PDB file of C-alpha atoms in Angstrom:
ATOM      1  CA  MET A   1      72.914 123.120-176.045  1.00 89.00           C
ATOM      2  CA  LEU A   2      72.818 119.912-176.940  1.00 93.00           C
ATOM      3  CA  LEU A   3      71.416 117.582-178.674  1.00 95.00           C
ATOM      4  CA  GLU A   4      70.125 113.800-178.450  1.00 96.00           C
ATOM      5  CA  TYR A   5      68.315 110.773-180.971  1.00 96.00           C
ATOM      6  CA  ARG A   6      66.187 108.586-179.066  1.00 95.00           C
ATOM      7  CA  GLY A   7      64.550 106.243-181.571  1.00 95.00           C
ATOM      8  CA  LYS A   8      61.263 105.881-182.736  1.00 94.00           C
ATOM      9  CA  SER A   9      58.538 106.187-180.617  1.00 93.00           C
ATOM     10  CA  PRO A  10      55.615 104.255-180.985  1.00 92.00           C
ATOM     11  CA  TYR A  11      53.672 106.066-183.547  1.00 93.00           C
ATOM     12  CA  GLY A  12      56.857 105.460-185.883  1.00 95.00           C
ATOM     13  CA  LEU A  13      57.866 108.935-185.160  1.00 95.00           C
ATOM     14  CA  ALA A  14      61.370 109.846-185.391  1.00 95.00           C
ATOM     15  CA  GLN A  15      62.802 111.344-181.394  1.00 95.00           C
ATOM     16  CA  PHE A  16      64.692 113.772-180.323  1.00 95.00           C
ATOM     17  CA  GLN A  17      65.854 115.776-177.062  1.00 93.00           C
ATOM     18  CA  VAL A  18      67.484 119.269-177.418  1.00 92.00           C
ATOM     19  CA  THR A  19      69.245 121.164-173.538  1.00 90.00           C
ATOM     20  CA  ILE A  20      69.460 124.368-173.514  1.00 86.00           C
ATOM     21  CA  SER A  21      71.752 126.688-170.710  1.00 82.00           C
ATOM     22  CA  PRO A  22      71.462 128.322-168.843  1.00 82.00           C
ATOM     23  CA  ASN A  23      67.925 127.202-167.551  1.00 78.00           C
ATOM     24  CA  ILE A  24      65.794 130.617-166.140  1.00 75.00           C
ATOM     25  CA  TYR A  25      62.478 128.716-165.598  1.00 67.00           C
ATOM     26  CA  PRO A  26      60.382 130.305-164.634  1.00 69.00           C
ATOM     27  CA  ASP A  27      60.659 132.742-167.070  1.00 69.00           C
ATOM     28  CA  ARG A  28      60.140 130.492-169.302  1.00 68.00           C
ATOM     29  CA  ASP A  29      57.935 132.432-172.250  1.00 71.00           C
ATOM     30  CA  ASN A  30      62.291 133.989-172.045  1.00 79.00           C
ATOM     31  CA  TYR A  31      63.264 131.258-173.385  1.00 83.00           C
ATOM     32  CA  PRO A  32      64.696 130.889-178.121  1.00 85.00           C
ATOM     33  CA  ALA A  33      62.351 129.235-180.685  1.00 86.00           C
ATOM     34  CA  LEU A  34      64.055 125.891-181.199  1.00 89.00           C
ATOM     35  CA  THR A  35      64.430 124.529-184.367  1.00 93.00           C
ATOM     36  CA  LEU A  36      65.667 120.587-185.858  1.00 95.00           C
ATOM     37  CA  ASN A  37      67.464 120.420-188.945  1.00 95.00           C
ATOM     38  CA  VAL A  38      67.872 117.351-190.957  1.00 96.00           C
ATOM     39  CA  ASP A  39      70.163 116.975-193.639  1.00 92.00           C
ATOM     40  CA  GLY A  40      68.985 119.277-195.413  1.00 82.00           C
ATOM     41  CA  LEU A  41      65.852 118.604-195.388  1.00 91.00           C
ATOM     42  CA  PRO A  42      63.292 121.681-194.094  1.00 94.00           C
ATOM     43  CA  PRO A  43      63.086 122.596-191.189  1.00 93.00           C
ATOM     44  CA  PHE A  44      61.096 121.417-188.657  1.00 94.00           C
ATOM     45  CA  SER A  45      59.855 123.862-185.657  1.00 87.00           C
ATOM     46  CA  THR A  46      59.182 122.501-181.837  1.00 84.00           C
ATOM     47  CA  ASP A  47      56.975 124.381-179.453  1.00 75.00           C
ATOM     48  CA  GLY A  48      60.194 125.412-177.955  1.00 78.00           C
ATOM     49  CA  PHE A  49      61.571 124.336-174.398  1.00 80.00           C
ATOM     50  CA  GLY A  50      59.762 123.373-171.442  1.00 75.00           C
ATOM     51  CA  ASP A  51      60.168 123.749-168.087  1.00 71.00           C
ATOM     52  CA  GLU A  52      63.760 121.677-167.170  1.00 72.00           C
ATOM     53  CA  ALA A  53      65.301 123.652-169.832  1.00 77.00           C
ATOM     54  CA  ASP A  54      64.124 120.173-172.636  1.00 85.00           C
ATOM     55  CA  GLY A  55      63.426 120.845-175.734  1.00 87.00           C
ATOM     56  CA  PRO A  56      61.171 117.557-177.139  1.00 90.00           C
ATOM     57  CA  ILE A  57      60.343 117.189-181.031  1.00 92.00           C
ATOM     58  CA  ALA A  58      58.741 114.804-183.015  1.00 93.00           C
ATOM     59  CA  VAL A  59      59.221 114.403-186.769  1.00 94.00           C
ATOM     60  CA  ASP A  60      58.371 111.943-189.488  1.00 93.00           C
ATOM     61  CA  LEU A  61      61.585 110.196-191.284  1.00 93.00           C
ATOM     62  CA  PRO A  62      61.304 107.812-193.295  1.00 92.00           C
ATOM     63  CA  ASN A  63      64.080 105.075-192.464  1.00 93.00           C
ATOM     64  CA  GLY A  64      67.626 105.341-193.244  1.00 94.00           C
ATOM     65  CA  HIS A  65      70.665 107.587-191.934  1.00 96.00           C
ATOM     66  CA  TYR A  66      70.391 110.533-191.740  1.00 97.00           C
ATOM     67  CA  THR A  67      73.052 113.568-190.035  1.00 97.00           C
ATOM     68  CA  ALA A  68      71.056 116.917-187.800  1.00 97.00           C
ATOM     69  CA  HIS A  69      71.615 119.310-185.648  1.00 96.00           C
ATOM     70  CA  ALA A  70      69.519 121.997-183.655  1.00 94.00           C
ATOM     71  CA  THR A  71      69.558 125.989-184.211  1.00 93.00           C
ATOM     72  CA  THR A  72      67.774 128.778-182.319  1.00 90.00           C
ATOM     73  CA  ALA A  73      67.102 132.280-182.881  1.00 86.00           C
ATOM     74  CA  GLU A  74      68.889 135.152-180.427  1.00 86.00           C
ATOM     75  CA  ASN A  75      66.047 136.918-178.146  1.00 84.00           C
ATOM     76  CA  ALA A  76      67.047 139.444-175.717  1.00 82.00           C
ATOM     77  CA  ARG A  77      68.212 136.407-172.639  1.00 83.00           C
ATOM     78  CA  PHE A  78      70.215 134.774-175.443  1.00 86.00           C
ATOM     79  CA  ASN A  79      72.548 134.909-178.158  1.00 89.00           C
ATOM     80  CA  ALA A  80      72.040 132.309-181.103  1.00 91.00           C
ATOM     81  CA  ALA A  81      73.219 128.535-180.591  1.00 91.00           C
ATOM     82  CA  SER A  82      73.774 125.824-182.652  1.00 94.00           C
ATOM     83  CA  SER A  83      73.997 122.469-181.080  1.00 95.00           C
ATOM     84  CA  PRO A  84      77.119 120.092-182.481  1.00 96.00           C
ATOM     85  CA  ALA A  85      75.594 117.750-185.289  1.00 96.00           C
ATOM     86  CA  ILE A  86      74.519 114.014-184.390  1.00 97.00           C
ATOM     87  CA  GLU A  87      74.613 110.834-186.290  1.00 97.00           C
ATOM     88  CA  PHE A  88      71.726 108.475-186.734  1.00 96.00           C
ATOM     89  CA  ASP A  89      69.900 105.969-188.249  1.00 96.00           C
ATOM     90  CA  VAL A  90      65.993 105.791-188.232  1.00 95.00           C
ATOM     91  CA  SER A  91      64.368 101.724-188.389  1.00 94.00           C
ATOM     92  CA  GLY A  92      61.185 100.627-186.812  1.00 93.00           C
ATOM     93  CA  PRO A  93      57.958 101.400-188.008  1.00 95.00           C
ATOM     94  CA  ARG A  94      56.624 103.011-191.317  1.00 95.00           C
ATOM     95  CA  VAL A  95      54.112 106.024-190.198  1.00 95.00           C
ATOM     96  CA  THR A  96      50.317 105.372-190.851  1.00 97.00           C
ATOM     97  CA  LYS A  97      47.370 107.511-190.957  1.00 97.00           C
ATOM     98  CA  LEU A  98      44.307 106.936-190.141  1.00 98.00           C
ATOM     99  CA  THR A  99      40.732 107.697-191.131  1.00 98.00           C
ATOM    100  CA  LEU A 100      37.874 107.146-189.107  1.00 98.00           C
ATOM    101  CA  VAL A 101      34.056 107.320-191.828  1.00 98.00           C
ATOM    102  CA  ALA A 102      31.087 107.441-189.136  1.00 97.00           C
ATOM    103  CA  PRO A 103      27.694 106.923-189.020  1.00 96.00           C
ATOM    104  CA  THR A 104      25.174 109.267-190.670  1.00 94.00           C
ATOM    105  CA  ASP A 105      22.802 110.515-187.721  1.00 93.00           C
ATOM    106  CA  PRO A 106      23.189 107.422-185.812  1.00 95.00           C
ATOM    107  CA  VAL A 107      21.456 106.963-182.385  1.00 95.00           C
ATOM    108  CA  ALA A 108      22.175 106.010-179.263  1.00 96.00           C
ATOM    109  CA  ASN A 109      22.950 102.177-177.798  1.00 95.00           C
ATOM    110  CA  VAL A 110      22.014 100.503-181.569  1.00 96.00           C
ATOM    111  CA  LYS A 111      24.573  99.370-183.559  1.00 96.00           C
ATOM    112  CA  TYR A 112      26.555 101.289-186.183  1.00 97.00           C
ATOM    113  CA  PRO A 113      29.383 100.062-188.535  1.00 97.00           C
ATOM    114  CA  TYR A 114      32.696 102.006-188.073  1.00 98.00           C
ATOM    115  CA  THR A 115      34.995 102.001-190.980  1.00 98.00           C
ATOM    116  CA  VAL A 116      38.505 102.430-190.396  1.00 98.00           C
ATOM    117  CA  LYS A 117      41.008 102.938-193.437  1.00 98.00           C
ATOM    118  CA  VAL A 118      45.099 102.717-192.396  1.00 98.00           C
ATOM    119  CA  SER A 119      47.912 103.968-194.488  1.00 97.00           C
ATOM    120  CA  PRO A 120      50.350 102.741-195.470  1.00 96.00           C
ATOM    121  CA  SER A 121      49.330  99.446-194.033  1.00 97.00           C
ATOM    122  CA  ALA A 122      49.843  96.932-196.915  1.00 95.00           C
ATOM    123  CA  GLY A 123      50.081  93.410-195.421  1.00 96.00           C
ATOM    124  CA  SER A 124      49.117  94.375-191.930  1.00 97.00           C
ATOM    125  CA  THR A 125      46.580  93.009-190.360  1.00 98.00           C
ATOM    126  CA  ALA A 126      46.750  94.627-187.107  1.00 98.00           C
ATOM    127  CA  ARG A 127      43.713  94.881-184.995  1.00 98.00           C
ATOM    128  CA  VAL A 128      41.399  97.509-184.380  1.00 98.00           C
ATOM    129  CA  ASN A 129      40.335  99.022-181.682  1.00 98.00           C
ATOM    130  CA  LEU A 130      36.705 101.320-181.246  1.00 98.00           C
ATOM    131  CA  SER A 131      36.612 103.531-177.840  1.00 98.00           C
ATOM    132  CA  GLN A 132      34.447 105.638-176.575  1.00 97.00           C
ATOM    133  CA  TYR A 133      34.546 108.421-173.488  1.00 94.00           C
ATOM    134  CA  ASP A 134      32.215 107.883-170.262  1.00 90.00           C
ATOM    135  CA  ASN A 135      30.558 110.655-168.882  1.00 87.00           C
ATOM    136  CA  VAL A 136      33.439 110.907-167.115  1.00 89.00           C
ATOM    137  CA  GLY A 137      35.508 110.650-169.164  1.00 89.00           C
ATOM    138  CA  GLN A 138      36.911 107.599-169.191  1.00 93.00           C
ATOM    139  CA  LEU A 139      38.397 105.646-172.449  1.00 94.00           C
ATOM    140  CA  GLN A 140      36.000 102.415-172.942  1.00 96.00           C
ATOM    141  CA  TYR A 141      36.045 100.477-175.450  1.00 96.00           C
ATOM    142  CA  ILE A 142      33.244  99.469-177.446  1.00 97.00           C
ATOM    143  CA  GLY A 143      33.892  96.997-180.720  1.00 97.00           C
ATOM    144  CA  TYR A 144      36.805  95.860-182.368  1.00 98.00           C
ATOM    145  CA  GLY A 145      37.799  94.148-185.438  1.00 98.00           C
ATOM    146  CA  TYR A 146      41.408  93.366-187.645  1.00 98.00           C
ATOM    147  CA  LEU A 147      42.711  94.908-190.860  1.00 98.00           C
ATOM    148  CA  LYS A 148      41.757  93.108-194.283  1.00 97.00           C
ATOM    149  CA  ASP A 149      43.880  95.247-196.973  1.00 97.00           C
ATOM    150  CA  GLY A 150      44.386  98.319-195.830  1.00 97.00           C
ATOM    151  CA  GLN A 151      40.447  98.488-194.681  1.00 98.00           C
ATOM    152  CA  VAL A 152      38.082  97.100-191.241  1.00 98.00           C
ATOM    153  CA  THR A 153      34.615  97.678-190.552  1.00 98.00           C
ATOM    154  CA  ILE A 154      33.829  97.686-186.550  1.00 98.00           C
ATOM    155  CA  SER A 155      29.535  97.599-185.449  1.00 97.00           C
ATOM    156  CA  ALA A 156      28.782  99.387-181.887  1.00 97.00           C
ATOM    157  CA  ALA A 157      26.099 100.562-180.280  1.00 96.00           C
ATOM    158  CA  ALA A 158      27.047 104.004-178.223  1.00 96.00           C
ATOM    159  CA  MET A 159      25.482 106.163-174.768  1.00 95.00           C
ATOM    160  CA  PRO A 160      23.426 108.503-175.538  1.00 95.00           C
ATOM    161  CA  GLY A 161      24.558 112.337-175.533  1.00 95.00           C
ATOM    162  CA  GLN A 162      27.800 113.755-176.434  1.00 95.00           C
ATOM    163  CA  ARG A 163      30.215 111.182-177.175  1.00 96.00           C
ATOM    164  CA  ARG A 164      34.031 111.628-178.089  1.00 97.00           C
ATOM    165  CA  VAL A 165      34.170 107.766-180.868  1.00 98.00           C
ATOM    166  CA  VAL A 166      37.788 106.886-180.973  1.00 98.00           C
ATOM    167  CA  ALA A 167      39.525 104.203-183.154  1.00 98.00           C
ATOM    168  CA  GLU A 168      43.437 103.198-182.488  1.00 98.00           C
ATOM    169  CA  PHE A 169      45.137 101.451-185.469  1.00 98.00           C
ATOM    170  CA  THR A 170      47.473  99.331-183.236  1.00 97.00           C
ATOM    171  CA  GLY A 171      50.018  98.323-185.220  1.00 96.00           C
ATOM    172  CA  ASP A 172      52.487  95.715-185.555  1.00 96.00           C
ATOM    173  CA  ASP A 173      56.005  95.890-186.796  1.00 94.00           C
ATOM    174  CA  ALA A 174      56.467  97.494-190.297  1.00 95.00           C
ATOM    175  CA  TYR A 175      53.214  99.828-189.021  1.00 97.00           C
ATOM    176  CA  ALA A 176      53.404 101.948-186.156  1.00 97.00           C
ATOM    177  CA  VAL A 177      50.274 102.941-184.421  1.00 97.00           C
ATOM    178  CA  SER A 178      47.515 105.980-185.387  1.00 97.00           C
ATOM    179  CA  GLY A 179      43.875 106.581-183.989  1.00 97.00           C
ATOM    180  CA  ALA A 180      41.676 109.140-185.041  1.00 97.00           C
ATOM    181  CA  ALA A 181      38.506 110.390-182.951  1.00 97.00           C
ATOM    182  CA  VAL A 182      35.523 112.225-184.475  1.00 97.00           C
ATOM    183  CA  ASP A 183      32.316 113.800-182.129  1.00 96.00           C
ATOM    184  CA  ILE A 184      28.930 113.413-182.153  1.00 96.00           C
ATOM    185  CA  PHE A 185      25.635 113.351-179.899  1.00 96.00           C
ATOM    186  CA  PHE A 186      23.259 110.687-180.143  1.00 96.00           C
ATOM    187  CA  PRO A 187      19.728 111.030-179.878  1.00 96.00           C
ATOM    188  CA  VAL A 188      18.065 108.444-177.573  1.00 92.00           C
ATOM    189  CA  GLY A 189      15.932 106.394-180.282  1.00 80.00           C
ATOM    190  CA  PRO A 190      11.952 105.582-180.616  1.00 73.00           C
ATOM    191  CA  THR A 191      10.864 103.340-177.799  1.00 54.00           C
ATOM    192  CA  ALA A 192      10.903  99.665-180.508  1.00 44.00           C
ATOM    193  CA  VAL A 193       7.327  98.077-180.626  1.00 43.00           C
ATOM    194  CA  ALA A 194       6.337  94.670-179.466  1.00 39.00           C
ATOM    195  CA  ASP A 195       6.898  91.741-181.552  1.00 44.00           C
ATOM    196  CA  PRO A 196       4.191  90.378-182.325  1.00 48.00           C
ATOM    197  CA  PRO A 197       2.316  93.235-180.981  1.00 47.00           C
ATOM    198  CA  ALA A 198      -0.024  92.996-177.552  1.00 44.00           C
ATOM    199  CA  VAL A 199      -3.773  92.102-178.007  1.00 46.00           C
ATOM    200  CA  PRO A 200      -6.187  94.288-176.862  1.00 50.00           C
ATOM    201  CA  VAL A 201      -8.384  94.338-174.059  1.00 43.00           C
ATOM    202  CA  PRO A 202     -12.073  94.281-175.093  1.00 47.00           C
ATOM    203  CA  THR A 203     -14.265  97.093-174.345  1.00 48.00           C
ATOM    204  CA  THR A 204     -17.418  95.025-173.946  1.00 48.00           C
ATOM    205  CA  ALA A 205     -18.285  92.016-173.959  1.00 45.00           C
ATOM    206  CA  PRO A 206     -19.150  89.935-176.882  1.00 46.00           C
ATOM    207  CA  THR A 207     -22.335  89.993-177.673  1.00 48.00           C
ATOM    208  CA  ALA A 208     -23.674  86.146-177.977  1.00 46.00           C
ATOM    209  CA  ALA A 209     -24.193  84.157-181.466  1.00 45.00           C
ATOM    210  CA  SER A 210     -28.018  83.805-183.183  1.00 45.00           C
ATOM    211  CA  PRO A 211     -29.431  80.904-182.236  1.00 43.00           C
ATOM    212  CA  THR A 212     -29.008  78.115-184.931  1.00 43.00           C
ATOM    213  CA  ALA A 213     -32.602  76.719-186.670  1.00 42.00           C
ATOM    214  CA  SER A 214     -30.874  73.270-185.369  1.00 42.00           C
ATOM    215  CA  ALA A 215     -30.341  74.029-181.931  1.00 40.00           C
ATOM    216  CA  VAL A 216     -32.334  73.511-179.187  1.00 41.00           C
ATOM    217  CA  PRO A 217     -34.111  75.880-177.092  1.00 42.00           C
ATOM    218  CA  VAL A 218     -31.989  77.034-173.585  1.00 39.00           C
ATOM    219  CA  ALA A 219     -36.141  75.470-172.141  1.00 41.00           C
ATOM    220  CA  ASN A 220     -36.552  72.573-173.934  1.00 44.00           C
ATOM    221  CA  ARG A 221     -32.972  71.223-173.082  1.00 43.00           C
ATOM    222  CA  GLY A 222     -33.937  69.349-170.427  1.00 45.00           C
ATOM    223  CA  ALA A 223     -37.059  67.865-171.504  1.00 43.00           C
ATOM    224  CA  ASP A 224     -35.468  66.474-174.567  1.00 45.00           C
ATOM    225  CA  ALA A 225     -32.981  65.046-173.566  1.00 41.00           C
ATOM    226  CA  ALA A 226     -34.782  62.917-171.118  1.00 41.00           C
ATOM    227  CA  ALA A 227     -36.747  61.133-174.132  1.00 40.00           C
ATOM    228  CA  ARG A 228     -33.692  60.892-175.627  1.00 39.00           C
ATOM    229  CA  GLU A 229     -32.381  58.897-172.405  1.00 39.00           C
ATOM    230  CA  LEU A 230     -35.676  57.171-172.161  1.00 39.00           C
ATOM    231  CA  ALA A 231     -35.531  56.715-176.486  1.00 39.00           C
ATOM    232  CA  TYR A 232     -32.394  53.640-175.362  1.00 37.00           C
ATOM    233  CA  THR A 233     -30.436  53.623-172.542  1.00 41.00           C
ATOM    234  CA  GLY A 234     -27.641  51.225-174.572  1.00 44.00           C
ATOM    235  CA  ALA A 235     -29.554  48.093-172.062  1.00 44.00           C
ATOM    236  CA  ASN A 236     -29.463  44.183-175.139  1.00 47.00           C
ATOM    237  CA  PRO A 237     -33.175  45.086-175.127  1.00 48.00           C
ATOM    238  CA  TRP A 238     -33.496  40.930-175.760  1.00 46.00           C
ATOM    239  CA  PRO A 239     -34.027  38.792-172.211  1.00 50.00           C
ATOM    240  CA  GLY A 240     -36.476  41.666-171.905  1.00 50.00           C
ATOM    241  CA  GLY A 241     -39.031  40.699-174.892  1.00 49.00           C
ATOM    242  CA  LEU A 242     -37.910  36.946-174.099  1.00 48.00           C
ATOM    243  CA  LEU A 243     -40.021  36.896-170.910  1.00 50.00           C
ATOM    244  CA  ALA A 244     -42.728  39.359-172.168  1.00 51.00           C
ATOM    245  CA  ALA A 245     -43.559  36.213-174.593  1.00 51.00           C
ATOM    246  CA  ALA A 246     -43.547  33.769-172.505  1.00 54.00           C
ATOM    247  CA  LEU A 247     -45.867  35.158-169.180  1.00 54.00           C
ATOM    248  CA  LEU A 248     -48.222  35.820-172.394  1.00 52.00           C
ATOM    249  CA  VAL A 249     -48.022  32.298-173.479  1.00 50.00           C
ATOM    250  CA  ALA A 250     -48.645  30.814-169.572  1.00 52.00           C
ATOM    251  CA  GLY A 251     -51.571  32.768-169.466  1.00 57.00           C
ATOM    252  CA  VAL A 252     -53.343  31.825-172.407  1.00 49.00           C
ATOM    253  CA  VAL A 253     -52.591  27.812-171.436  1.00 47.00           C
ATOM    254  CA  LEU A 254     -54.092  29.371-167.976  1.00 52.00           C
ATOM    255  CA  ARG A 255     -57.350  30.092-169.872  1.00 55.00           C
ATOM    256  CA  ALA A 256     -57.333  26.907-171.867  1.00 52.00           C
ATOM    257  CA  VAL A 257     -57.875  24.753-168.265  1.00 47.00           C
ATOM    258  CA  VAL A 258     -60.164  26.335-167.009  1.00 46.00           C
ATOM    259  CA  ARG A 259     -62.728  26.885-169.247  1.00 52.00           C
ATOM    260  CA  ARG A 260     -62.760  23.150-169.457  1.00 49.00           C
ATOM    261  CA  ARG A 261     -63.180  22.026-165.513  1.00 50.00           C
ATOM    262  CA  ARG A 262     -65.981  24.969-165.939  1.00 50.00           C
ATOM    263  CA  ASP A 263     -67.130  22.484-168.689  1.00 50.00           C
ATOM    264  CA  VAL A 264     -67.101  18.909-166.822  1.00 48.00           C
TER     265      VAL A 264
END
């Protein structure tokens, strides 16, 4: 049995690989249980071996220098075994834990605040992505933000139906990637009200206003208008007046002349 250290994963976990012989695939259920022992720490139990008689192991180890070995218990096919001990150094970003606080009773297609907290993350301003799984199982971004003082609030809207909303801290040189998910049902909200509301169409014709005391009856409007037009046409009255006076004087003079001739 062979144990190898393969460095840190993007999630900040120390990665190991254990290989056992002989390879008895496809009887994988007959492989023995596998345990990783690191410098007197409590043993790390694993999922055992895969089809290729290899067993990947990922554990959270603080940065530092370690010695480790792997062991298997005896079973019907294998004797108990122990791998040679290896020494290795763990370095890189620290493991983080992400907490996602979802809104209460959200409806579809409306933006709501999602609060994301990451610990430890002191001083980190790394990006946080918020996503949802769509109707065909594809992960779709619906919002993002940048960590500040260990948390960030992202406003996002989700599609109608049962959705899994996923938050992911993308990590940096000091802190590893981490994520969390919540399952939420998003009902379709009520139809929005028009703003401003539409003016209703009247069901009956509007009633004519009652005539006032000063109003002119419809039947008399033509004669009244004609009288007003005759009373004042807008023309200057003086030329006509002078002409009438001159004709009157001429008539008086003519009468006097005729009388004199009769008397002679």
